[in-house]
Amino acid sequence: MLYLTSKTLSNETTQHLQEQQQDVNGQSTFEKQVKRAESLWGNKKQNGKKAFDEIETKLKKLGKVQGICNYCEHNRSEQIEHIYPKSLFPNKTFVWENYLHVCGQCNKLKSNKCKIFYPNSTTEQELKGLGVLPSPNEDLVIINARTENPLEFMILDLAGKTFRFVPINDDINSREYKKAHYTIDLLHLNLDDDLVRYRRLATENLLLYFEKCVQIRETQNFEELEKLVDNDFLPLDKSQTLLSEQNRFFHEFKKKIQTSPHPTVWEEMKRQREFLPKTKILFEALPEALKW
Ligand SMILES: [Zn+2]
């Protein structure tokens, strides 16, 4: 889970969202607002196809790797998720900053579950069902990837090879610990064995691609280059110069790094490189990769 850089919507789409939201906000009671929000959301494509096409396209591009779920980073993203659930915060149903693009599995796990902190406190309260909120507070416990950097709250343990997320602050009463712990727990980020296994696999693959990048730069002739890439369905074009072929393959592997699922793994390889001997050597050989 990574922080998502923001993108701006067109004026037309922004206006459409505002109009829909005003309609919801104009309802006389909280219950009516929730009903109206559900109904307008259910018909969002009929009411504003162009606007929601733009929203979905831009949401898919918010993450480092396009088109993967912003939560699990594994499955393809296919649904718009409301960070603040619309059944509890109808006033945020048509708010661009309240959207993520996630897979069906994560959307189901998160559903309308929501915890917030009491004002000026690290005590959490679970918000449930319809009715006047117990507090007007909007201080979410779940990490909000549109406004917060998840990696300031948790670390993906590569050095210890567990490939699980761990809260950075180990004081269980701290706000930071609670945010990390709740997010990890709610989204089954550690519970799902497949996810953990895929992160291990992503780490191995990224290391392999990275090593190839370094080795490609070091090749002295076509034969050496051929040995590095012969299994990677990339025929060598010997009518080109060695440098140009090196560059071509280098960029193929760089692209593999930049489009691999689990982009958090790559971010953590950078952050934890001092504790990962092989990774450290590769970054020393190719420091420009720190910017990838
Ligand atoms: Zn997911």
PDB file of C-alpha atoms and ligand atoms in Angstrom:
ATOM      1  CA  MET A   1       0.000   0.000   0.000  1.00  0.00           C
ATOM      2  CA  LEU A   2       1.559   3.272  -1.125  1.00  0.00           C
ATOM      3  CA  TYR A   3       0.808   6.963  -0.960  1.00  0.00           C
ATOM      4  CA  LEU A   4      -1.017   8.032  -4.115  1.00  0.00           C
ATOM      5  CA  THR A   5      -0.014  11.178  -5.876  1.00  0.00           C
ATOM      6  CA  SER A   6      -3.005  13.339  -6.640  1.00  0.00           C
ATOM      7  CA  LYS A   7      -4.357  14.154 -10.049  1.00  0.00           C
ATOM      8  CA  THR A   8      -6.754  16.917 -10.961  1.00  0.00           C
ATOM      9  CA  LEU A   9     -10.076  16.280 -12.607  1.00  0.00           C
ATOM     10  CA  SER A  10     -11.430  18.360 -15.484  1.00  0.00           C
ATOM     11  CA  ASN A  11     -13.696  21.283 -14.564  1.00  0.00           C
ATOM     12  CA  GLU A  12     -16.648  19.483 -16.103  1.00  0.00           C
ATOM     13  CA  THR A  13     -16.184  16.378 -13.952  1.00  0.00           C
ATOM     14  CA  THR A  14     -15.493  18.417 -10.814  1.00  0.00           C
ATOM     15  CA  GLN A  15     -18.739  20.272 -11.391  1.00  0.00           C
ATOM     16  CA  HIS A  16     -20.659  17.042 -11.945  1.00  0.00           C
ATOM     17  CA  LEU A  17     -19.370  15.659  -8.636  1.00  0.00           C
ATOM     18  CA  GLN A  18     -20.290  18.878  -6.848  1.00  0.00           C
ATOM     19  CA  GLU A  19     -23.825  18.791  -8.224  1.00  0.00           C
ATOM     20  CA  GLN A  20     -24.341  15.176  -7.196  1.00  0.00           C
ATOM     21  CA  GLN A  21     -22.934  15.905  -3.743  1.00  0.00           C
ATOM     22  CA  GLN A  22     -25.147  18.959  -3.290  1.00  0.00           C
ATOM     23  CA  ASP A  23     -28.156  16.794  -4.099  1.00  0.00           C
ATOM     24  CA  VAL A  24     -27.144  14.381  -1.297  1.00  0.00           C
ATOM     25  CA  ASN A  25     -26.334  17.142   1.176  1.00  0.00           C
ATOM     26  CA  GLY A  26     -29.671  18.836   0.468  1.00  0.00           C
ATOM     27  CA  GLN A  27     -31.676  15.948   1.968  1.00  0.00           C
ATOM     28  CA  SER A  28     -33.342  16.835   5.240  1.00  0.00           C
ATOM     29  CA  THR A  29     -32.099  13.983   7.462  1.00  0.00           C
ATOM     30  CA  PHE A  30     -28.999  11.811   7.723  1.00  0.00           C
ATOM     31  CA  GLU A  31     -31.020   8.712   6.747  1.00  0.00           C
ATOM     32  CA  LYS A  32     -32.336  10.453   3.645  1.00  0.00           C
ATOM     33  CA  GLN A  33     -28.825  11.557   2.729  1.00  0.00           C
ATOM     34  CA  VAL A  34     -27.600   7.962   2.937  1.00  0.00           C
ATOM     35  CA  LYS A  35     -30.501   6.723   0.786  1.00  0.00           C
ATOM     36  CA  ARG A  36     -29.951   9.441  -1.783  1.00  0.00           C
ATOM     37  CA  ALA A  37     -26.215   8.764  -1.836  1.00  0.00           C
ATOM     38  CA  GLU A  38     -26.819   5.035  -2.450  1.00  0.00           C
ATOM     39  CA  SER A  39     -29.325   5.740  -5.179  1.00  0.00           C
ATOM     40  CA  LEU A  40     -27.221   8.346  -7.024  1.00  0.00           C
ATOM     41  CA  TRP A  41     -24.128   6.173  -6.670  1.00  0.00           C
ATOM     42  CA  GLY A  42     -25.998   3.183  -8.124  1.00  0.00           C
ATOM     43  CA  ASN A  43     -26.887   5.311 -11.141  1.00  0.00           C
ATOM     44  CA  LYS A  44     -23.604   7.175 -11.423  1.00  0.00           C
ATOM     45  CA  LYS A  45     -22.866   5.902 -14.936  1.00  0.00           C
ATOM     46  CA  GLN A  46     -26.368   6.738 -16.201  1.00  0.00           C
ATOM     47  CA  ASN A  47     -26.174  10.215 -14.643  1.00  0.00           C
ATOM     48  CA  GLY A  48     -22.624  11.015 -15.637  1.00  0.00           C
ATOM     49  CA  LYS A  49     -20.915   8.459 -17.832  1.00  0.00           C
ATOM     50  CA  LYS A  50     -18.269  10.856 -19.135  1.00  0.00           C
ATOM     51  CA  ALA A  51     -17.386  12.067 -15.654  1.00  0.00           C
ATOM     52  CA  PHE A  52     -17.043   8.566 -14.228  1.00  0.00           C
ATOM     53  CA  ASP A  53     -15.060   7.330 -17.200  1.00  0.00           C
ATOM     54  CA  GLU A  54     -12.576  10.108 -16.459  1.00  0.00           C
ATOM     55  CA  ILE A  55     -12.605   9.320 -12.735  1.00  0.00           C
ATOM     56  CA  GLU A  56     -11.891   5.628 -13.313  1.00  0.00           C
ATOM     57  CA  THR A  57      -9.157   6.326 -15.827  1.00  0.00           C
ATOM     58  CA  LYS A  58      -7.448   8.773 -13.479  1.00  0.00           C
ATOM     59  CA  LEU A  59      -7.879   6.556 -10.429  1.00  0.00           C
ATOM     60  CA  LYS A  60      -6.151   3.701 -12.234  1.00  0.00           C
ATOM     61  CA  LYS A  61      -3.191   5.990 -12.839  1.00  0.00           C
ATOM     62  CA  LEU A  62      -2.810   7.249  -9.286  1.00  0.00           C
ATOM     63  CA  GLY A  63      -0.605   4.391  -8.145  1.00  0.00           C
ATOM     64  CA  LYS A  64       2.989   3.685  -9.145  1.00  0.00           C
ATOM     65  CA  VAL A  65       1.845   0.624 -11.049  1.00  0.00           C
ATOM     66  CA  GLN A  66      -1.244   1.306 -13.109  1.00  0.00           C
ATOM     67  CA  GLY A  67      -4.347  -0.820 -12.839  1.00  0.00           C
ATOM     68  CA  ILE A  68      -3.555  -2.792  -9.690  1.00  0.00           C
ATOM     69  CA  CYS A  69      -5.530  -2.654  -6.450  1.00  0.00           C
ATOM     70  CA  ASN A  70      -4.436   0.210  -4.183  1.00  0.00           C
ATOM     71  CA  TYR A  71      -4.873  -2.006  -1.120  1.00  0.00           C
ATOM     72  CA  CYS A  72      -3.507  -5.504  -1.789  1.00  0.00           C
ATOM     73  CA  GLU A  73      -1.318  -4.431  -4.751  1.00  0.00           C
ATOM     74  CA  HIS A  74      -1.887  -7.799  -6.338  1.00  0.00           C
ATOM     75  CA  ASN A  75      -5.267  -8.112  -8.037  1.00  0.00           C
ATOM     76  CA  ARG A  76      -6.411  -5.910 -10.872  1.00  0.00           C
ATOM     77  CA  SER A  77      -8.329  -2.881  -9.670  1.00  0.00           C
ATOM     78  CA  GLU A  78     -11.916  -2.848 -10.817  1.00  0.00           C
ATOM     79  CA  GLN A  79     -14.086  -0.904  -8.375  1.00  0.00           C
ATOM     80  CA  ILE A  80     -14.200   2.566  -6.865  1.00  0.00           C
ATOM     81  CA  GLU A  81     -13.743   2.356  -3.121  1.00  0.00           C
ATOM     82  CA  HIS A  82     -14.921   5.064  -0.733  1.00  0.00           C
ATOM     83  CA  ILE A  83     -12.274   5.512   1.973  1.00  0.00           C
ATOM     84  CA  TYR A  84     -14.988   7.110   4.127  1.00  0.00           C
ATOM     85  CA  PRO A  85     -17.907   4.676   3.571  1.00  0.00           C
ATOM     86  CA  LYS A  86     -20.889   6.358   1.940  1.00  0.00           C
ATOM     87  CA  SER A  87     -23.294   4.700   4.415  1.00  0.00           C
ATOM     88  CA  LEU A  88     -21.589   6.585   7.261  1.00  0.00           C
ATOM     89  CA  PHE A  89     -20.307   9.658   5.442  1.00  0.00           C
ATOM     90  CA  PRO A  90     -22.857  10.406   2.678  1.00  0.00           C
ATOM     91  CA  ASN A  91     -21.313  13.886   2.560  1.00  0.00           C
ATOM     92  CA  LYS A  92     -18.225  12.265   0.976  1.00  0.00           C
ATOM     93  CA  THR A  93     -19.943  10.105  -1.644  1.00  0.00           C
ATOM     94  CA  PHE A  94     -19.037  12.352  -4.566  1.00  0.00           C
ATOM     95  CA  VAL A  95     -15.698  13.643  -3.318  1.00  0.00           C
ATOM     96  CA  TRP A  96     -12.731  12.850  -5.566  1.00  0.00           C
ATOM     97  CA  GLU A  97     -10.241  12.664  -2.681  1.00  0.00           C
ATOM     98  CA  ASN A  98     -12.370   9.963  -1.070  1.00  0.00           C
ATOM     99  CA  TYR A  99     -11.795   7.481  -3.893  1.00  0.00           C
ATOM    100  CA  LEU A 100      -9.382   4.628  -4.422  1.00  0.00           C
ATOM    101  CA  HIS A 101      -9.428   1.975  -7.111  1.00  0.00           C
ATOM    102  CA  VAL A 102      -9.417  -1.503  -5.621  1.00  0.00           C
ATOM    103  CA  CYS A 103     -10.153  -5.154  -6.385  1.00  0.00           C
ATOM    104  CA  GLY A 104     -13.481  -6.796  -5.545  1.00  0.00           C
ATOM    105  CA  GLN A 105     -11.901  -8.819  -2.748  1.00  0.00           C
ATOM    106  CA  CYS A 106     -10.493  -5.791  -0.908  1.00  0.00           C
ATOM    107  CA  ASN A 107     -13.665  -3.775  -1.459  1.00  0.00           C
ATOM    108  CA  LYS A 108     -15.614  -6.584   0.198  1.00  0.00           C
ATOM    109  CA  LEU A 109     -13.197  -6.806   3.140  1.00  0.00           C
ATOM    110  CA  LYS A 110     -13.251  -3.080   3.763  1.00  0.00           C
ATOM    111  CA  SER A 111     -16.967  -2.750   2.967  1.00  0.00           C
ATOM    112  CA  ASN A 112     -18.551  -0.107   5.223  1.00  0.00           C
ATOM    113  CA  LYS A 113     -16.329  -0.881   8.195  1.00  0.00           C
ATOM    114  CA  CYS A 114     -14.979   2.256   9.755  1.00  0.00           C
ATOM    115  CA  LYS A 115     -13.152   3.247  12.913  1.00  0.00           C
ATOM    116  CA  ILE A 116     -12.318   6.798  13.934  1.00  0.00           C
ATOM    117  CA  PHE A 117     -10.386   8.284  16.821  1.00  0.00           C
ATOM    118  CA  TYR A 118     -12.209  10.238  19.495  1.00  0.00           C
ATOM    119  CA  PRO A 119     -11.177  13.911  19.288  1.00  0.00           C
ATOM    120  CA  ASN A 120      -7.743  14.546  20.815  1.00  0.00           C
ATOM    121  CA  SER A 121      -7.449  10.927  21.834  1.00  0.00           C
ATOM    122  CA  THR A 122      -5.917   7.660  20.672  1.00  0.00           C
ATOM    123  CA  THR A 123      -9.044   5.758  21.678  1.00  0.00           C
ATOM    124  CA  GLU A 124     -10.899   4.365  18.702  1.00  0.00           C
ATOM    125  CA  GLN A 125     -14.599   3.984  18.125  1.00  0.00           C
ATOM    126  CA  GLU A 126     -16.289   1.812  15.544  1.00  0.00           C
ATOM    127  CA  LEU A 127     -18.960   3.547  13.508  1.00  0.00           C
ATOM    128  CA  LYS A 128     -21.884   1.363  12.654  1.00  0.00           C
ATOM    129  CA  GLY A 129     -25.045   1.576  10.607  1.00  0.00           C
ATOM    130  CA  LEU A 130     -27.444   4.390  10.014  1.00  0.00           C
ATOM    131  CA  GLY A 131     -28.087   7.135  12.464  1.00  0.00           C
ATOM    132  CA  VAL A 132     -26.536  10.298  13.733  1.00  0.00           C
ATOM    133  CA  LEU A 133     -22.823   9.760  14.091  1.00  0.00           C
ATOM    134  CA  PRO A 134     -21.613   9.467  17.663  1.00  0.00           C
ATOM    135  CA  SER A 135     -19.047  12.109  16.824  1.00  0.00           C
ATOM    136  CA  PRO A 136     -18.629  14.590  13.986  1.00  0.00           C
ATOM    137  CA  ASN A 137     -14.971  13.657  13.988  1.00  0.00           C
ATOM    138  CA  GLU A 138     -13.513  12.484  10.668  1.00  0.00           C
ATOM    139  CA  ASP A 139     -10.181  11.276  12.005  1.00  0.00           C
ATOM    140  CA  LEU A 140      -9.944   7.847  10.398  1.00  0.00           C
ATOM    141  CA  VAL A 141      -8.023   4.962  11.929  1.00  0.00           C
ATOM    142  CA  ILE A 142      -7.456   3.274   8.564  1.00  0.00           C
ATOM    143  CA  ILE A 143      -4.486   4.763   6.725  1.00  0.00           C
ATOM    144  CA  ASN A 144      -5.826   7.088   4.048  1.00  0.00           C
ATOM    145  CA  ALA A 145      -3.517   6.565   1.071  1.00  0.00           C
ATOM    146  CA  ARG A 146      -4.827   9.749  -0.577  1.00  0.00           C
ATOM    147  CA  THR A 147      -3.555  11.936   2.260  1.00  0.00           C
ATOM    148  CA  GLU A 148      -1.049   9.852   4.245  1.00  0.00           C
ATOM    149  CA  ASN A 149       2.029   7.840   3.379  1.00  0.00           C
ATOM    150  CA  PRO A 150       1.390   4.255   4.541  1.00  0.00           C
ATOM    151  CA  LEU A 151       5.132   3.653   4.773  1.00  0.00           C
ATOM    152  CA  GLU A 152       5.367   6.208   7.563  1.00  0.00           C
ATOM    153  CA  PHE A 153       3.153   3.905   9.637  1.00  0.00           C
ATOM    154  CA  MET A 154       4.278   0.445   8.619  1.00  0.00           C
ATOM    155  CA  ILE A 155       7.183  -1.421   7.160  1.00  0.00           C
ATOM    156  CA  LEU A 156       7.117  -4.444   4.889  1.00  0.00           C
ATOM    157  CA  ASP A 157       9.572  -6.812   6.498  1.00  0.00           C
ATOM    158  CA  LEU A 158      12.035  -7.781   3.767  1.00  0.00           C
ATOM    159  CA  ALA A 159      15.151  -7.970   5.940  1.00  0.00           C
ATOM    160  CA  GLY A 160      13.545 -10.517   8.276  1.00  0.00           C
ATOM    161  CA  LYS A 161      12.131 -12.344   5.229  1.00  0.00           C
ATOM    162  CA  THR A 162       8.614 -12.618   6.665  1.00  0.00           C
ATOM    163  CA  PHE A 163       7.177 -10.414   3.891  1.00  0.00           C
ATOM    164  CA  ARG A 164       4.566  -9.195   6.362  1.00  0.00           C
ATOM    165  CA  PHE A 165       3.668  -5.650   7.300  1.00  0.00           C
ATOM    166  CA  VAL A 166       4.730  -4.495  10.762  1.00  0.00           C
ATOM    167  CA  PRO A 167       3.731  -1.239  12.525  1.00  0.00           C
ATOM    168  CA  ILE A 168       6.761   1.070  12.767  1.00  0.00           C
ATOM    169  CA  ASN A 169       5.781   2.436  16.165  1.00  0.00           C
ATOM    170  CA  ASP A 170       5.681  -0.544  18.541  1.00  0.00           C
ATOM    171  CA  ASP A 171       3.845   1.291  21.324  1.00  0.00           C
ATOM    172  CA  ILE A 172       0.456  -0.413  21.086  1.00  0.00           C
ATOM    173  CA  ASN A 173      -1.253   2.623  22.590  1.00  0.00           C
ATOM    174  CA  SER A 174       0.120   5.031  20.027  1.00  0.00           C
ATOM    175  CA  ARG A 175      -1.951   6.466  17.218  1.00  0.00           C
ATOM    176  CA  GLU A 176       0.627   5.326  14.632  1.00  0.00           C
ATOM    177  CA  TYR A 177       0.570   1.718  15.851  1.00  0.00           C
ATOM    178  CA  LYS A 178      -3.224   1.649  15.880  1.00  0.00           C
ATOM    179  CA  LYS A 179      -3.493   3.019  12.352  1.00  0.00           C
ATOM    180  CA  ALA A 180      -1.025   0.472  10.983  1.00  0.00           C
ATOM    181  CA  HIS A 181      -2.468  -2.428  12.946  1.00  0.00           C
ATOM    182  CA  TYR A 182      -6.063  -1.666  11.984  1.00  0.00           C
ATOM    183  CA  THR A 183      -5.211  -1.267   8.297  1.00  0.00           C
ATOM    184  CA  ILE A 184      -3.200  -4.499   8.173  1.00  0.00           C
ATOM    185  CA  ASP A 185      -5.931  -6.372  10.034  1.00  0.00           C
ATOM    186  CA  LEU A 186      -8.944  -4.995   8.169  1.00  0.00           C
ATOM    187  CA  LEU A 187      -7.489  -5.640   4.720  1.00  0.00           C
ATOM    188  CA  HIS A 188      -5.992  -9.042   5.661  1.00  0.00           C
ATOM    189  CA  LEU A 189      -2.622  -7.807   4.435  1.00  0.00           C
ATOM    190  CA  ASN A 190      -0.826 -10.409   6.586  1.00  0.00           C
ATOM    191  CA  LEU A 191      -3.616 -12.929   7.024  1.00  0.00           C
ATOM    192  CA  ASP A 192      -3.781 -13.867   3.377  1.00  0.00           C
ATOM    193  CA  ASP A 193      -0.994 -16.435   2.833  1.00  0.00           C
ATOM    194  CA  ASP A 194      -1.192 -15.993  -0.916  1.00  0.00           C
ATOM    195  CA  LEU A 195      -0.465 -12.279  -0.604  1.00  0.00           C
ATOM    196  CA  VAL A 196       2.559 -12.975   1.587  1.00  0.00           C
ATOM    197  CA  ARG A 197       3.793 -15.571  -0.896  1.00  0.00           C
ATOM    198  CA  TYR A 198       3.310 -13.181  -3.821  1.00  0.00           C
ATOM    199  CA  ARG A 199       5.319 -10.509  -2.013  1.00  0.00           C
ATOM    200  CA  ARG A 200       8.159 -12.993  -1.570  1.00  0.00           C
ATOM    201  CA  LEU A 201       7.939 -13.819  -5.254  1.00  0.00           C
ATOM    202  CA  ALA A 202       7.848 -10.128  -6.193  1.00  0.00           C
ATOM    203  CA  THR A 203      11.001  -9.577  -4.123  1.00  0.00           C
ATOM    204  CA  GLU A 204      12.803 -12.409  -5.928  1.00  0.00           C
ATOM    205  CA  ASN A 205      11.673 -11.185  -9.345  1.00  0.00           C
ATOM    206  CA  LEU A 206      12.574  -7.567  -8.683  1.00  0.00           C
ATOM    207  CA  LEU A 207      16.010  -8.591  -7.500  1.00  0.00           C
ATOM    208  CA  LEU A 208      16.478 -10.669 -10.634  1.00  0.00           C
ATOM    209  CA  TYR A 209      15.411  -7.824 -12.961  1.00  0.00           C
ATOM    210  CA  PHE A 210      17.591  -5.392 -11.050  1.00  0.00           C
ATOM    211  CA  GLU A 211      20.596  -7.680 -11.301  1.00  0.00           C
ATOM    212  CA  LYS A 212      19.989  -7.999 -15.042  1.00  0.00           C
ATOM    213  CA  CYS A 213      20.013  -4.209 -15.381  1.00  0.00           C
ATOM    214  CA  VAL A 214      23.372  -4.005 -13.636  1.00  0.00           C
ATOM    215  CA  GLN A 215      24.839  -6.921 -15.598  1.00  0.00           C
ATOM    216  CA  ILE A 216      23.599  -5.581 -18.950  1.00  0.00           C
ATOM    217  CA  ARG A 217      25.486  -2.344 -18.355  1.00  0.00           C
ATOM    218  CA  GLU A 218      28.649  -4.344 -17.660  1.00  0.00           C
ATOM    219  CA  THR A 219      28.612  -6.518 -20.787  1.00  0.00           C
ATOM    220  CA  GLN A 220      31.565  -6.112 -23.149  1.00  0.00           C
ATOM    221  CA  ASN A 221      30.220  -7.832 -26.269  1.00  0.00           C
ATOM    222  CA  PHE A 222      27.124  -9.317 -27.918  1.00  0.00           C
ATOM    223  CA  GLU A 223      27.891 -12.844 -26.647  1.00  0.00           C
ATOM    224  CA  GLU A 224      27.836 -11.710 -23.028  1.00  0.00           C
ATOM    225  CA  LEU A 225      24.672  -9.753 -23.647  1.00  0.00           C
ATOM    226  CA  GLU A 226      23.026 -12.713 -25.359  1.00  0.00           C
ATOM    227  CA  LYS A 227      23.707 -14.937 -22.353  1.00  0.00           C
ATOM    228  CA  LEU A 228      21.887 -12.515 -20.098  1.00  0.00           C
ATOM    229  CA  VAL A 229      18.783 -12.165 -22.178  1.00  0.00           C
ATOM    230  CA  ASP A 230      18.459 -15.426 -24.101  1.00  0.00           C
ATOM    231  CA  ASN A 231      15.593 -16.748 -22.029  1.00  0.00           C
ATOM    232  CA  ASP A 232      13.651 -13.534 -22.048  1.00  0.00           C
ATOM    233  CA  PHE A 233      11.990 -13.674 -25.472  1.00  0.00           C
ATOM    234  CA  LEU A 234      14.023 -10.730 -26.648  1.00  0.00           C
ATOM    235  CA  PRO A 235      15.933 -11.462 -29.862  1.00  0.00           C
ATOM    236  CA  LEU A 236      19.231  -9.661 -30.175  1.00  0.00           C
ATOM    237  CA  ASP A 237      19.643  -7.342 -33.184  1.00  0.00           C
ATOM    238  CA  LYS A 238      23.310  -7.523 -34.120  1.00  0.00           C
ATOM    239  CA  SER A 239      22.904  -4.933 -36.875  1.00  0.00           C
ATOM    240  CA  GLN A 240      22.668  -2.374 -34.051  1.00  0.00           C
ATOM    241  CA  THR A 241      25.553  -1.177 -31.895  1.00  0.00           C
ATOM    242  CA  LEU A 242      26.270  -2.964 -28.626  1.00  0.00           C
ATOM    243  CA  LEU A 243      25.364   0.190 -26.697  1.00  0.00           C
ATOM    244  CA  SER A 244      22.010   0.549 -28.364  1.00  0.00           C
ATOM    245  CA  GLU A 245      21.155  -3.115 -27.712  1.00  0.00           C
ATOM    246  CA  GLN A 246      22.328  -2.785 -24.103  1.00  0.00           C
ATOM    247  CA  ASN A 247      20.041   0.207 -23.687  1.00  0.00           C
ATOM    248  CA  ARG A 248      17.111  -1.593 -25.239  1.00  0.00           C
ATOM    249  CA  PHE A 249      17.352  -4.558 -22.860  1.00  0.00           C
ATOM    250  CA  PHE A 250      18.176  -2.358 -19.910  1.00  0.00           C
ATOM    251  CA  HIS A 251      14.928  -0.481 -20.482  1.00  0.00           C
ATOM    252  CA  GLU A 252      12.971  -3.706 -20.869  1.00  0.00           C
ATOM    253  CA  PHE A 253      14.099  -4.820 -17.401  1.00  0.00           C
ATOM    254  CA  LYS A 254      13.658  -1.370 -15.922  1.00  0.00           C
ATOM    255  CA  LYS A 255      10.094  -1.434 -17.235  1.00  0.00           C
ATOM    256  CA  LYS A 256       9.544  -4.840 -15.620  1.00  0.00           C
ATOM    257  CA  ILE A 257      10.608  -3.328 -12.285  1.00  0.00           C
ATOM    258  CA  GLN A 258       8.321  -0.354 -12.733  1.00  0.00           C
ATOM    259  CA  THR A 259       5.286  -2.390 -13.728  1.00  0.00           C
ATOM    260  CA  SER A 260       5.575  -5.316 -11.303  1.00  0.00           C
ATOM    261  CA  PRO A 261       2.712  -5.827  -8.874  1.00  0.00           C
ATOM    262  CA  HIS A 262       3.501  -5.112  -5.206  1.00  0.00           C
ATOM    263  CA  PRO A 263       5.258  -1.763  -5.770  1.00  0.00           C
ATOM    264  CA  THR A 264       5.693  -1.522  -2.000  1.00  0.00           C
ATOM    265  CA  VAL A 265       8.314  -4.264  -2.284  1.00  0.00           C
ATOM    266  CA  TRP A 266      10.439  -2.065  -4.546  1.00  0.00           C
ATOM    267  CA  GLU A 267      10.010   0.936  -2.238  1.00  0.00           C
ATOM    268  CA  GLU A 268      11.101  -1.205   0.696  1.00  0.00           C
ATOM    269  CA  MET A 269      14.093  -2.575  -1.213  1.00  0.00           C
ATOM    270  CA  LYS A 270      15.222   1.038  -1.526  1.00  0.00           C
ATOM    271  CA  ARG A 271      14.422   1.951   2.070  1.00  0.00           C
ATOM    272  CA  GLN A 272      15.868  -1.193   3.661  1.00  0.00           C
ATOM    273  CA  ARG A 273      18.871  -1.618   1.377  1.00  0.00           C
ATOM    274  CA  GLU A 274      21.382  -1.201   4.220  1.00  0.00           C
ATOM    275  CA  PHE A 275      19.988  -4.427   5.700  1.00  0.00           C
ATOM    276  CA  LEU A 276      19.763  -6.334   2.408  1.00  0.00           C
ATOM    277  CA  PRO A 277      23.348  -7.161   1.330  1.00  0.00           C
ATOM    278  CA  LYS A 278      22.667  -8.144  -2.290  1.00  0.00           C
ATOM    279  CA  THR A 279      20.229  -5.284  -2.852  1.00  0.00           C
ATOM    280  CA  LYS A 280      22.707  -2.839  -1.346  1.00  0.00           C
ATOM    281  CA  ILE A 281      25.448  -3.901  -3.773  1.00  0.00           C
ATOM    282  CA  LEU A 282      23.085  -3.494  -6.725  1.00  0.00           C
ATOM    283  CA  PHE A 283      22.046   0.014  -5.667  1.00  0.00           C
ATOM    284  CA  GLU A 284      25.698   0.943  -5.233  1.00  0.00           C
ATOM    285  CA  ALA A 285      26.342  -0.283  -8.770  1.00  0.00           C
ATOM    286  CA  LEU A 286      23.298   1.517 -10.175  1.00  0.00           C
ATOM    287  CA  PRO A 287      22.353   4.445  -7.904  1.00  0.00           C
ATOM    288  CA  GLU A 288      19.980   5.906 -10.529  1.00  0.00           C
ATOM    289  CA  ALA A 289      17.610   3.039  -9.652  1.00  0.00           C
ATOM    290  CA  LEU A 290      16.872   4.781  -6.355  1.00  0.00           C
ATOM    291  CA  LYS A 291      14.700   7.154  -8.397  1.00  0.00           C
ATOM    292  CA  TRP A 292      12.696   4.364 -10.113  1.00  0.00           C
TER     293      TRP A 292
HETATM  294 ZN    ZN B   1      -7.083  -5.811  -3.511  1.00  0.00          ZN
END
